[in-house]
Coordinates of C-alpha atoms and ligand atoms in Angstrom, one line a residue:
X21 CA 99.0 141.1 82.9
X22 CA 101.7 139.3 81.0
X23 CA 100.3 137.6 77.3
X24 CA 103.0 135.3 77.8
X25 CA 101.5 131.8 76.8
X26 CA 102.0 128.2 78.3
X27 CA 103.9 126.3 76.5
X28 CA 103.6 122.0 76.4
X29 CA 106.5 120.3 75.0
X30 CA 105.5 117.0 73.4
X31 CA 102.1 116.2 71.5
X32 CA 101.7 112.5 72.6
X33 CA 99.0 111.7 75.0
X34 CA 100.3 113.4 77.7
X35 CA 100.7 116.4 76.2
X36 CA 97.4 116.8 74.7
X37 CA 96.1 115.9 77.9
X38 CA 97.7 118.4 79.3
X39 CA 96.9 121.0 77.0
X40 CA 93.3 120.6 76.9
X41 CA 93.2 120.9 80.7
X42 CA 95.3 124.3 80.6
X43 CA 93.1 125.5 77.5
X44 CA 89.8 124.3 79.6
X45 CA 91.0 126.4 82.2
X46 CA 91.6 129.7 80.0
X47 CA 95.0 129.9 79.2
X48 CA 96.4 130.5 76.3
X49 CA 98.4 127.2 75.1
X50 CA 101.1 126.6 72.8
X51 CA 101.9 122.8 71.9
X52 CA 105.4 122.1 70.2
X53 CA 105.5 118.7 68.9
X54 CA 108.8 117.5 67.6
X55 CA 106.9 115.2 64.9
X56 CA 104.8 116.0 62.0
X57 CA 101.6 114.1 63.7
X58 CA 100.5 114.1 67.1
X59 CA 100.4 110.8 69.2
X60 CA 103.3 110.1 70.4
X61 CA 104.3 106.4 70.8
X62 CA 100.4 106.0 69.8
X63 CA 100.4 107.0 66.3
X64 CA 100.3 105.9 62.6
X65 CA 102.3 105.9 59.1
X66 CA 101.4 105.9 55.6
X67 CA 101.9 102.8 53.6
X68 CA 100.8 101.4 50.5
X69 CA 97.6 103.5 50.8
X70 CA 96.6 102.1 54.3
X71 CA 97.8 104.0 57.4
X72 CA 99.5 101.3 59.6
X73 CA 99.8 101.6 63.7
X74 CA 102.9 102.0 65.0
X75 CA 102.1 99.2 67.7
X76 CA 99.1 97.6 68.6
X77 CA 97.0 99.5 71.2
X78 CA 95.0 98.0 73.8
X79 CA 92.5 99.8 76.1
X80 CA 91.0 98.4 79.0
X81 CA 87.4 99.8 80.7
X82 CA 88.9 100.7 83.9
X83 CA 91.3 103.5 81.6
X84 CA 88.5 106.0 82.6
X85 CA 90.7 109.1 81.9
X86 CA 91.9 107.7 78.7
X87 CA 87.8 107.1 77.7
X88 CA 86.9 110.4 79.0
X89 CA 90.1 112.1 76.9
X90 CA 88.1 110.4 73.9
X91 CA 84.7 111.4 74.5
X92 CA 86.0 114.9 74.5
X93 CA 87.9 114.3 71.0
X94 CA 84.1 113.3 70.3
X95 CA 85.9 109.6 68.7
X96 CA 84.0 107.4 71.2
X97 CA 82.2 105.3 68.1
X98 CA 85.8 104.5 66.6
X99 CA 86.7 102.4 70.1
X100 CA 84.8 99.4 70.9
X101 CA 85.0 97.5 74.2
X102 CA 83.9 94.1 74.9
X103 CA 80.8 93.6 76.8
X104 CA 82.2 91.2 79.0
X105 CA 86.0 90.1 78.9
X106 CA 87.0 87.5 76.9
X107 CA 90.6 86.8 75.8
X108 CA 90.9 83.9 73.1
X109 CA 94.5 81.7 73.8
X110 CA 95.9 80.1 71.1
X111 CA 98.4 77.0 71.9
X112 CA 99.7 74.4 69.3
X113 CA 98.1 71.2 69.3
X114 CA 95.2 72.5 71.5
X115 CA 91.5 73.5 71.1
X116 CA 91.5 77.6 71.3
X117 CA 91.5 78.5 75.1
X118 CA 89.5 81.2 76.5
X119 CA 90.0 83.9 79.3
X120 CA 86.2 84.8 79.7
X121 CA 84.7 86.6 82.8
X122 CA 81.9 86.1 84.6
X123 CA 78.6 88.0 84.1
X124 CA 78.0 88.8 88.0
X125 CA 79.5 90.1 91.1
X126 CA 81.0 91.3 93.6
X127 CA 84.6 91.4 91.8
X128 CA 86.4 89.2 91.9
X129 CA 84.0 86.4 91.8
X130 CA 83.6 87.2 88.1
X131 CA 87.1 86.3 87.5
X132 CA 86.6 82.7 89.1
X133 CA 84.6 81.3 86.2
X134 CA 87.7 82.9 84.0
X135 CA 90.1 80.9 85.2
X136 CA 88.3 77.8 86.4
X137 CA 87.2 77.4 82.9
X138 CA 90.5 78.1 81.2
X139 CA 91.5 74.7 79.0
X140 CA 94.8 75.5 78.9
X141 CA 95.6 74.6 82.6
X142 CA 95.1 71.6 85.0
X143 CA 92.5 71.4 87.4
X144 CA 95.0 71.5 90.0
X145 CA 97.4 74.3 88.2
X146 CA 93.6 76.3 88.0
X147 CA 92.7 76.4 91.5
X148 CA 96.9 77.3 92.6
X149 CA 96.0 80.6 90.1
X150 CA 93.3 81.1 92.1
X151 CA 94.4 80.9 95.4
X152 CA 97.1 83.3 93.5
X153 CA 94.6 85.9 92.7
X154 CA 93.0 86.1 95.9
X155 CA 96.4 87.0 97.7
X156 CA 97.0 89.8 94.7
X157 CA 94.4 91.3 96.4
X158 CA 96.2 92.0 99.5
X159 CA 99.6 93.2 98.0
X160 CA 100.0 97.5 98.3
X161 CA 101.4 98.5 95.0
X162 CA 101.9 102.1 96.5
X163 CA 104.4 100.0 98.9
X164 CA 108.1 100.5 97.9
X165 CA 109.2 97.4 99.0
X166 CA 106.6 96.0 97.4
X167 CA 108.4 97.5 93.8
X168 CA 111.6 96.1 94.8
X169 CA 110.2 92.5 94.2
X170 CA 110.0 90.7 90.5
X171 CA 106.2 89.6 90.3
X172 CA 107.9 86.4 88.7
X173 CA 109.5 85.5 92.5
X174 CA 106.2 86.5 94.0
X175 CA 104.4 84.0 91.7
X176 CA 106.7 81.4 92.5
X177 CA 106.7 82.2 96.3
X178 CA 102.9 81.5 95.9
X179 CA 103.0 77.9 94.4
X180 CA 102.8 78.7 90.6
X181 CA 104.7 76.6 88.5
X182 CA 106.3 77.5 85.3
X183 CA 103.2 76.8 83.1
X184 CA 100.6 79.1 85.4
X185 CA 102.8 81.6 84.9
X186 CA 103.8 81.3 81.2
X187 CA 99.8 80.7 80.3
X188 CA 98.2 83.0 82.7
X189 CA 99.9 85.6 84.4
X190 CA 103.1 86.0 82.1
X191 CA 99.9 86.2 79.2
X192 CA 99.1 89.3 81.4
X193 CA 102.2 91.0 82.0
X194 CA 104.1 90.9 79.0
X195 CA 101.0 92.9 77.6
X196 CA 100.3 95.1 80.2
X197 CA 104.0 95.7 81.5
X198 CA 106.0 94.8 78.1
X199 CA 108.7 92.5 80.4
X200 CA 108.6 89.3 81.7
X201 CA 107.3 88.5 85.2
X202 CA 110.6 87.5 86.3
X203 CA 111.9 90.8 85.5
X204 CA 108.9 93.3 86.3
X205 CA 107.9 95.3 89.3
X206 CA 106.0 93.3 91.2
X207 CA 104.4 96.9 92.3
X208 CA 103.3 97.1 88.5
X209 CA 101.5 93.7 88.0
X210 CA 99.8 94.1 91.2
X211 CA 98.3 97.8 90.2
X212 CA 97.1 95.9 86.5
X213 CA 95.7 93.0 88.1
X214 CA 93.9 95.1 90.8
X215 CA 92.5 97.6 88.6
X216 CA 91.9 95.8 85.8
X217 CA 90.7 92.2 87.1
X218 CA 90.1 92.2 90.8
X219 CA 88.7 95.7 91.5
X220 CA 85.3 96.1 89.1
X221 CA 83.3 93.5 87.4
X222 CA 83.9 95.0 83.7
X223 CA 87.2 96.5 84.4
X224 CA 89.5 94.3 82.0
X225 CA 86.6 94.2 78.9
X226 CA 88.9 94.8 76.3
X227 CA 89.3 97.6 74.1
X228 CA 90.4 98.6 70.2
X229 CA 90.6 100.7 68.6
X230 CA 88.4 100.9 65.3
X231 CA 90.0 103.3 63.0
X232 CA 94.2 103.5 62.4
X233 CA 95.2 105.3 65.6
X234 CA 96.5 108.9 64.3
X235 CA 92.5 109.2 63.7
X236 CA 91.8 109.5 66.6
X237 CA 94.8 110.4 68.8
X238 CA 96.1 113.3 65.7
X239 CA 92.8 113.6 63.5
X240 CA 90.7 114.2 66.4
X241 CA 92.6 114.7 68.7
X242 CA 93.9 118.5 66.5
X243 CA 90.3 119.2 65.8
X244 CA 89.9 119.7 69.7
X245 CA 92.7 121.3 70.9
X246 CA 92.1 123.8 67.5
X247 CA 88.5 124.1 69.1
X248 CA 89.7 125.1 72.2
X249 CA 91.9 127.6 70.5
X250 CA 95.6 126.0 71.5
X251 CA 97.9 126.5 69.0
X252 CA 99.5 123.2 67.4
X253 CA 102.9 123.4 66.0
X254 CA 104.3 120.3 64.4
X255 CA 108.1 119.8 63.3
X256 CA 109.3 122.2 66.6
X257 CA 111.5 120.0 68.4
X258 CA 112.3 121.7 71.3
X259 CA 116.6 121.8 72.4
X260 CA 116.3 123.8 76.0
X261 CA 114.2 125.2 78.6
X262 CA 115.9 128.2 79.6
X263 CA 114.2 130.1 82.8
X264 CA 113.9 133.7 82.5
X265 CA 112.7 136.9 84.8
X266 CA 109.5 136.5 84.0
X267 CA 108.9 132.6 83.2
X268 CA 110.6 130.4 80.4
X269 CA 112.1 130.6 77.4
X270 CA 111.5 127.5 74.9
X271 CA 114.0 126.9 72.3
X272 CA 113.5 125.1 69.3
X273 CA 115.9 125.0 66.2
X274 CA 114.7 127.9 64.6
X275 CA 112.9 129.8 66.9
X276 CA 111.8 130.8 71.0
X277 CA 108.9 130.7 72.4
X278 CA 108.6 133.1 76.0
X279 CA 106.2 131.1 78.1
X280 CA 104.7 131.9 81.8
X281 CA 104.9 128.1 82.0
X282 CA 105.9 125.0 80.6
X283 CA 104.5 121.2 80.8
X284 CA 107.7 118.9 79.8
X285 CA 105.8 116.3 78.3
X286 CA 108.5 113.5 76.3
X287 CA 110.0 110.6 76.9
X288 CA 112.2 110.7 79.7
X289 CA 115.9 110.5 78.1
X290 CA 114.9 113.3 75.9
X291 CA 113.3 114.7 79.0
X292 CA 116.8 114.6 80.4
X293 CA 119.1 116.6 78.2
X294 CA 116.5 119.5 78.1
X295 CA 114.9 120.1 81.7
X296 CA 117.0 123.1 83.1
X297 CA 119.7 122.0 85.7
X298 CA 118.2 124.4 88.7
X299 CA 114.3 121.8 88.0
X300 CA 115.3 118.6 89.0
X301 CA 118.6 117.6 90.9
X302 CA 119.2 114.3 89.3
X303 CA 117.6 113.6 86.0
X304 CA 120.5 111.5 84.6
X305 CA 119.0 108.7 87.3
X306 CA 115.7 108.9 85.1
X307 CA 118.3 106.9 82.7
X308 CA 118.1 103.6 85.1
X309 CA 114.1 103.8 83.8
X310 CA 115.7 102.1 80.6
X311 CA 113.5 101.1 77.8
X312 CA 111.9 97.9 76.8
X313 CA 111.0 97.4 72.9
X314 CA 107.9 96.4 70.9
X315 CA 107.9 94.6 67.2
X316 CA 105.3 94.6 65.6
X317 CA 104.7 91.9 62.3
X318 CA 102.3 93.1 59.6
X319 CA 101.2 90.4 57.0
X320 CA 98.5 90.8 54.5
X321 CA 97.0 87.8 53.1
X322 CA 94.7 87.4 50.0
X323 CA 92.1 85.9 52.2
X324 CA 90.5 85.4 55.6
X325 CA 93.3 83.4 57.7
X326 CA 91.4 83.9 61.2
X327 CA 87.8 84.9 62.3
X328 CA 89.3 85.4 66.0
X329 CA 89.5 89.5 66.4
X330 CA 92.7 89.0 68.5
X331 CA 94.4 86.4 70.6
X332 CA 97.0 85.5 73.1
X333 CA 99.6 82.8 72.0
X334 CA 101.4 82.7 75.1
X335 CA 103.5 79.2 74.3
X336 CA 104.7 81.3 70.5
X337 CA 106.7 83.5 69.6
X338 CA 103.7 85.2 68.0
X339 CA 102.7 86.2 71.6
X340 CA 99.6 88.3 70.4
X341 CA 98.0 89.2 67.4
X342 CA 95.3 91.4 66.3
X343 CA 92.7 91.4 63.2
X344 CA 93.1 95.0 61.7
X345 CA 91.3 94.2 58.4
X346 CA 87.8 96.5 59.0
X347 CA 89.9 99.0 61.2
X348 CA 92.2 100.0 58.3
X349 CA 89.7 99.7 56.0
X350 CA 91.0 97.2 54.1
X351 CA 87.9 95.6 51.9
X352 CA 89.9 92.2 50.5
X353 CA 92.3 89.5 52.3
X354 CA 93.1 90.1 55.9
X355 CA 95.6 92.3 57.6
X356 CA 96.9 90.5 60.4
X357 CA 99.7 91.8 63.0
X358 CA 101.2 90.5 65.5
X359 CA 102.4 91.8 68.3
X360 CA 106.0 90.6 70.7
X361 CA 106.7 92.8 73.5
X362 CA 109.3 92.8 75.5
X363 CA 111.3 92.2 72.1
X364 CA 115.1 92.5 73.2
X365 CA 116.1 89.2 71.8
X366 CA 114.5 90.6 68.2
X367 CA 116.9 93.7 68.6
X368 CA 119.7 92.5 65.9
X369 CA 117.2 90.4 63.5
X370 CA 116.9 91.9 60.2
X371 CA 113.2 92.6 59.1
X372 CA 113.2 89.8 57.1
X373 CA 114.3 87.1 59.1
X374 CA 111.2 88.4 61.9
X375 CA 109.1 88.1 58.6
X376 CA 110.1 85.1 58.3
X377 CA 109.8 83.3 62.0
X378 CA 106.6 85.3 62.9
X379 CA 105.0 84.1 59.6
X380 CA 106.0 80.3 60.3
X381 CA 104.9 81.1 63.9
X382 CA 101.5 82.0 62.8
X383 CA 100.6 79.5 60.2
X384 CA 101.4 76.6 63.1
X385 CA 98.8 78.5 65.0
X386 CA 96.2 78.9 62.3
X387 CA 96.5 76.6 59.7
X388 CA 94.3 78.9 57.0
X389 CA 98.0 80.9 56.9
X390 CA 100.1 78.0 54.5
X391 CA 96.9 78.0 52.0
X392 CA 96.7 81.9 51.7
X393 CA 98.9 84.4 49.2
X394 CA 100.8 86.8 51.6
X395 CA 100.6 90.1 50.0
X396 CA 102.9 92.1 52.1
X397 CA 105.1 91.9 54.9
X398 CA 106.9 94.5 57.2
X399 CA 108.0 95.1 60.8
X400 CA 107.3 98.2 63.0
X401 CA 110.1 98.2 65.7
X402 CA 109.4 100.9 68.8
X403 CA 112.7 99.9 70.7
X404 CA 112.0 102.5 73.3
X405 CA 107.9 101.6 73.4
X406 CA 108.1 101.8 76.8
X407 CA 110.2 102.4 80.2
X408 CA 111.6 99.2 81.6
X409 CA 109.0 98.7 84.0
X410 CA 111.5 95.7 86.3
X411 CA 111.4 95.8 89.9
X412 CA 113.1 98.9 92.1
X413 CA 112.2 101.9 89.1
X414 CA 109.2 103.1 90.7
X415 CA 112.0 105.8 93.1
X416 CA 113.0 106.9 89.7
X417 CA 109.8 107.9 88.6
X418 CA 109.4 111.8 89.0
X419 CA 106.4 113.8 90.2
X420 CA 105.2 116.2 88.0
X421 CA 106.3 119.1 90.5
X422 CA 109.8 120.6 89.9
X423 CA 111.9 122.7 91.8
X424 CA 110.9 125.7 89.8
X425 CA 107.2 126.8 90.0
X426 CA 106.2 127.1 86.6
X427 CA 107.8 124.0 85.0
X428 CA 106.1 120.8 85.0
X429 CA 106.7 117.2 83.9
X430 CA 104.3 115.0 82.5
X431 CA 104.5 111.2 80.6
X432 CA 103.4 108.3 80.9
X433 CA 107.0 107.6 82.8
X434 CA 106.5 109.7 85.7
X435 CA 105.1 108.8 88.7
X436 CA 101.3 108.0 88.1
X437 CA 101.3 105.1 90.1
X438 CA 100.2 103.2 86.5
X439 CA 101.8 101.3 84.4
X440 CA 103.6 103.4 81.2
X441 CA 100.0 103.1 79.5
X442 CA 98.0 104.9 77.7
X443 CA 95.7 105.5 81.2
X444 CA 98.9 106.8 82.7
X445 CA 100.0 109.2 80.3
X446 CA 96.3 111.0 80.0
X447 CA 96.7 110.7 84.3
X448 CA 100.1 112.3 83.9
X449 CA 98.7 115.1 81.5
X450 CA 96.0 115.9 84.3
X451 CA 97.8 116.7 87.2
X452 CA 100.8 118.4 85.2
X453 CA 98.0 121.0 84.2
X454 CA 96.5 120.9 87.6
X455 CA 100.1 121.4 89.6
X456 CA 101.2 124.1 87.5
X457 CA 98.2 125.8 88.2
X458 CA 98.4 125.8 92.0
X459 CA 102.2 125.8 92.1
X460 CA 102.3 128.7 89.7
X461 CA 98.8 130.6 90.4
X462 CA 99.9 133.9 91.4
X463 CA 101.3 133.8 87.5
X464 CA 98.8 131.7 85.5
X465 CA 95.7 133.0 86.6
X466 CA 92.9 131.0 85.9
X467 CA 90.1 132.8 83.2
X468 CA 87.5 130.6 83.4
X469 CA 87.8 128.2 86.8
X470 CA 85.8 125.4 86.2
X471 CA 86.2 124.9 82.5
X472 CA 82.3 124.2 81.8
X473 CA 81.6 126.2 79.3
X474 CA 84.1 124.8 77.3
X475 CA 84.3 121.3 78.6
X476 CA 81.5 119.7 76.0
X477 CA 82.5 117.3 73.6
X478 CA 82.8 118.1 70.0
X479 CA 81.7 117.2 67.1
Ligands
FAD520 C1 104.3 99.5 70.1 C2 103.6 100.0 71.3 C3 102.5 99.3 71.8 C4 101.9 99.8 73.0 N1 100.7 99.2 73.4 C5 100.0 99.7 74.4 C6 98.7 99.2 74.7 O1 98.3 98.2 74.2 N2 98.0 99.8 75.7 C7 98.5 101.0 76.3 O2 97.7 101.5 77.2 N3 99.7 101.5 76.0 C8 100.4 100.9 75.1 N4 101.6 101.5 74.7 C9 102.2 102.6 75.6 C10 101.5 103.9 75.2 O3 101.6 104.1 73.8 C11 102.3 105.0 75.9 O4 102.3 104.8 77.3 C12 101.7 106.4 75.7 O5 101.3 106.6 74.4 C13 102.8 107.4 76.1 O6 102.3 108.7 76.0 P1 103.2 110.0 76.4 O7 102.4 111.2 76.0 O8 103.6 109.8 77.8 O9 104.6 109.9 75.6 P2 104.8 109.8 74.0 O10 103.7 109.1 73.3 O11 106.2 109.3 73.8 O12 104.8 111.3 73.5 C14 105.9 112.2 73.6 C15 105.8 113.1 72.5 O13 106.9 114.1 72.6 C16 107.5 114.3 71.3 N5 108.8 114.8 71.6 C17 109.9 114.1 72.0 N6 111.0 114.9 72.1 C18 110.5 116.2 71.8 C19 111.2 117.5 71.8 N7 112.5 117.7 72.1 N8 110.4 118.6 71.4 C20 109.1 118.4 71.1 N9 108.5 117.2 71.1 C21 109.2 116.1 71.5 C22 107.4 113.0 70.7 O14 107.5 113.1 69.3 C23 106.1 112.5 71.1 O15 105.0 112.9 70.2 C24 102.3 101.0 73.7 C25 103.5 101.7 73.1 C26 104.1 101.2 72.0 C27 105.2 102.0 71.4

């Protein structure tokens, strides 16, 4: 038998995912990761002594495979979820709003209280958002046609006016989709809404994370796969898949790697250049995937500006901002950020002029902000946080199957039938691991079939 390892290409979500699953199954891994951390699009920097986020994470309870990837990590106590949802909205010149389930079933009566209780509609604008609802229900995401509509038509097709959808669903889908409803996958909103809202009572409890995310998708996330014996190398950015007689060879700057198998686990224009010609018969259309950017606004004040954890401001440019004072811990002042997705119109602003407009944003929001000292500002821009997820891309998305046994893809792009999340890249990560297994078994025999005895959590 060859000793030929697998090899995974990319240490972001996906790719640790992946990894874990090979590794569970007995093979001997090798993870190239282009970086010096592990993460992915999910990760954190040094600054000032504090390790800032990249972006703002949110998880949601229904992310089952995400939660289960972090019970294995054994991080669990650094994410807290809500006990029952409750989303705080934030409008100028209004008392704050809230988005707040109810305690009892069957979904989706919980979410009627929600939204027949939110202030920041009519009566009248309330019950057209229900009626809304109830016909998400009936919408198959897995449709295509259904992908070739903008949620922002359907909305308007079903009687909601420019504020329902600017104060409710827009709130929603800039969030969970990083574009406007008028220019996302109608496919896409359905799949969150369902999932999230309409399917489970507790399925959209929101989640942070407590601890600067490279804790727990790098720190922890290193100490497992190191447990499970796969072998991490950081700084290997990987410049061709080559197939060979026997299996693959990886190239990286400096070095090969001869794998029985490979999981092509990165974003999808990097994806593109790499994957070899004979896998995939069209991956320059993975280009009309696009990318949609996130900036994030960091502002440290000398004092407590807010007591709200987070909140929406779906009327600001603010759109969302978090409280990441204990998370960081940070033990003075407060360490606000907020969050604008869907950010294209920020592309050519300096840093200082989004400083500048997201601070004056803020303090009309909370008006603690013009009496405190700001410390520190910055931006974090991600202008390719996440695919372009408009109407008509979900044909582009690939399955994880290629046309050469052996070679996998993975990502939170691909087709997972989520949104690009952090649910869908630890999705993507399982069934890369478990359709290079079957498509390749006769060469990656499986030493330990059903994992258990290494499938505890650590730590
Ligand atoms: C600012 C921001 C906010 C977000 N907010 C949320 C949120 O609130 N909730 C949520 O669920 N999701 C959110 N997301 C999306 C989520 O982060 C992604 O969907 C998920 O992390 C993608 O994981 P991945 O493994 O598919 O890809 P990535 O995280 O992109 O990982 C790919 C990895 O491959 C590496 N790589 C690239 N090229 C090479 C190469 N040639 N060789 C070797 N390695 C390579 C990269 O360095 C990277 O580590 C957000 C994303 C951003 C950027």
């Amino acid at each position: 038998m060859t000793s030929k390892p697998v090899v995974v290409i990319g240490g972001g979500l996906a790719g640790i995912t992946a990894s874990v699953d090979l590794a569970d199954r007995g093979h001997e891994v090798v993870l190239l990761e282009s970086r010096s951390r592990l993460g992915g699009a999910a990760g954190s920097f040094e600054r000032g002594g504090v390790r800032a986020d990249t972006g703002q994470h949110v998880l949601l309870r229904c992310y089952t495979e995400y939660r289960g990837l972090i019970e294995r990590m054994g991080a669990s106590s650094l994410v807290s979820i809500q006990d029952s949802m409750d989303i705080p909205v934030i409008i100028e010149g209004r008392p704050i709003a809230r988005l707040h389930r109810g305690q009892f079933g069957p979904a989706p009566m919980h979410l009627i209280p929600a939204v027949a209780r939110y202030g920041a509609l009519t009566p009248r604008e309330r019950a057209s958002a229900i009626r809304a609802a109830r016909a998400i229900r009936s919408i198959d995401p897995d449709d295509c046609m259904t992908d070739e509509r903008t949620f922002g038509e359907w909305l308007r097709s079903h009687g909601q006016n420019d504020r329902v959808i600017r104060r409710l669903w827009g709130l929603l889908c800039v969030a969970a989709l990083n574009l406007t409803p008028d220019a996302a996958s109608l496919a896409l909103a359905a799949k969150v809404i369902q999932t999230g809202l309409l399917a489970e009572v507790s399925g959209g409890d929101i989640g942070l994370i407590q601890a600067p995310l490279s804790q727990v998708h790098d720190d922890a996330a290193a100490r497992l796969l190191a447990h499970l014996g796969v072998t991490v190398r950081r700084g290997s950015r990987v410049t061709a898949v080559d197939q060979s007689d026997n299996g693959f060879v990886v190239r990286t700057r400096s070095d090969e790697v001869a794998a029985r198998g490979a999981v092509l686990a990165i974003p999808h224009q990097y994806a593109a250049r790499i994957v070899p010609p004979s896998a995939i018969a069209d991956p320059d259309s993975w280009g009309g995937l696009g990318a949609s950017p996130i900036i994030n606004t960091h502002l440290r004040f000398d004092r407590t500006v807010t007591h709200l954890p987070f909140a929406a401001a779906p009327e600001s440019p603010v759109q969302w901002l978090f409280d990441r004072t204990s998370a960081l811990g940070i033990k003075t002042g407060q360490y606000l950020v907020t969050s604008t997705s869907a950010a294209d119109s920020l592309s050519s602003a300096t840093a200082q002029q989004i400083c500048t407009s997201q601070y004056d944003a803020l303090a009309v929001l909370l008006p603690g902000v013009r009496q405190a000292k700001v410390l520190d500002t910055f931006v974090t821009r991600e202008p390719r946080a996440t695919f372009r997820q408009a109407a008509g891309t979900a044909r582009l998305r690939p399955q994880a199957q290629t046309a050469l046994p052996g070679l996998v893809l993975a990502g939170a792009w691909t087709a997972t039938g989520w949104p690009d999340t952090m649910e869908g890249a630890v999705r993507s990560g399982h069934v890369a691991a478990e359709v290079l297994c079957r498509s390749a078994s006769g060469s990656l025999p499986t030493n330990d079939p059903t994992g258990s005895s290494r499938r505890e959590a650590i730590a």
